[in-house]
């Protein structure tokens, strides 16, 4: 069972803003969508099979990112909205899972942090030396542009900082605070704990976090297929299975077949 029923596609049309009448056009629309969904991607199209800002700007099912994004209105508009939402600071934004950039509603920050983050005590055993160096500099300065951060860390190769920043974003240690285009393009980086101190202070057991993520994902999708939760988020199959079985026990989901779950209220 790989194809979704039309009923589920229509459910996703509404949830993911894949309809002309629901498409988004301002930062407040993005924030409202992410608050409702819990999380979404940024600049991905329908091939990722997840909601995104770009898909919601397009307002249709078959949203495909063009090769020349600079000349495409929808891609350009989605990019501008992404930058505006980052600057407003109401949603968490970072490169979190499988190298993709995600928007999180504040309520989902403890969930993602419990699964992918690391404590301050655990940093030395988890983070690379370069990542630890960047973190040390940011904890002293609090916010820095990319080029200034690279200079302060003493990195001669730009890739060293890029890799370190990707690592720190994945572990939910740093976030972009603003995007500047003049006099040159750069991100302004800050500590995630500085922007979302309360949410990152919440402690949640991993099994509870996985269950909450499974619940949120099912709510946004309406139906999930065999191996889908593990494939999207990198969980062990037994973790995904346990979380989905708990949702069934709670009456939140129905099990239609092996590994296939449907939101009960649909």
PDB file of N, CA and C in Angstrom, residues 65 71 213 217 224:
ATOM      1  N   UNK A  65      10.238  22.620  -7.437  1.00  0.00           N
ATOM      2  CA  UNK A  65      11.203  23.716  -7.441  1.00  0.00           C
ATOM      3  C   UNK A  65      11.902  23.784  -8.803  1.00  0.00           C
ATOM      4  N   UNK A  71      14.793  33.388 -10.898  1.00  0.00           N
ATOM      5  CA  UNK A  71      13.831  34.009 -11.805  1.00  0.00           C
ATOM      6  C   UNK A  71      12.408  33.509 -11.596  1.00  0.00           C
ATOM      7  N   UNK A 213       6.338  13.211  18.534  1.00  0.00           N
ATOM      8  CA  UNK A 213       6.661  13.488  17.137  1.00  0.00           C
ATOM      9  C   UNK A 213       5.801  12.627  16.219  1.00  0.00           C
ATOM     10  N   UNK A 217       3.224  14.118  13.555  1.00  0.00           N
ATOM     11  CA  UNK A 217       3.398  13.749  12.148  1.00  0.00           C
ATOM     12  C   UNK A 217       2.121  13.132  11.588  1.00  0.00           C
ATOM     13  N   UNK A 224       0.037   7.381   7.668  1.00  0.00           N
ATOM     14  CA  UNK A 224       1.450   7.066   7.448  1.00  0.00           C
ATOM     15  C   UNK A 224       1.576   5.627   6.995  1.00  0.00           C
TER      16      UNK A 224
END
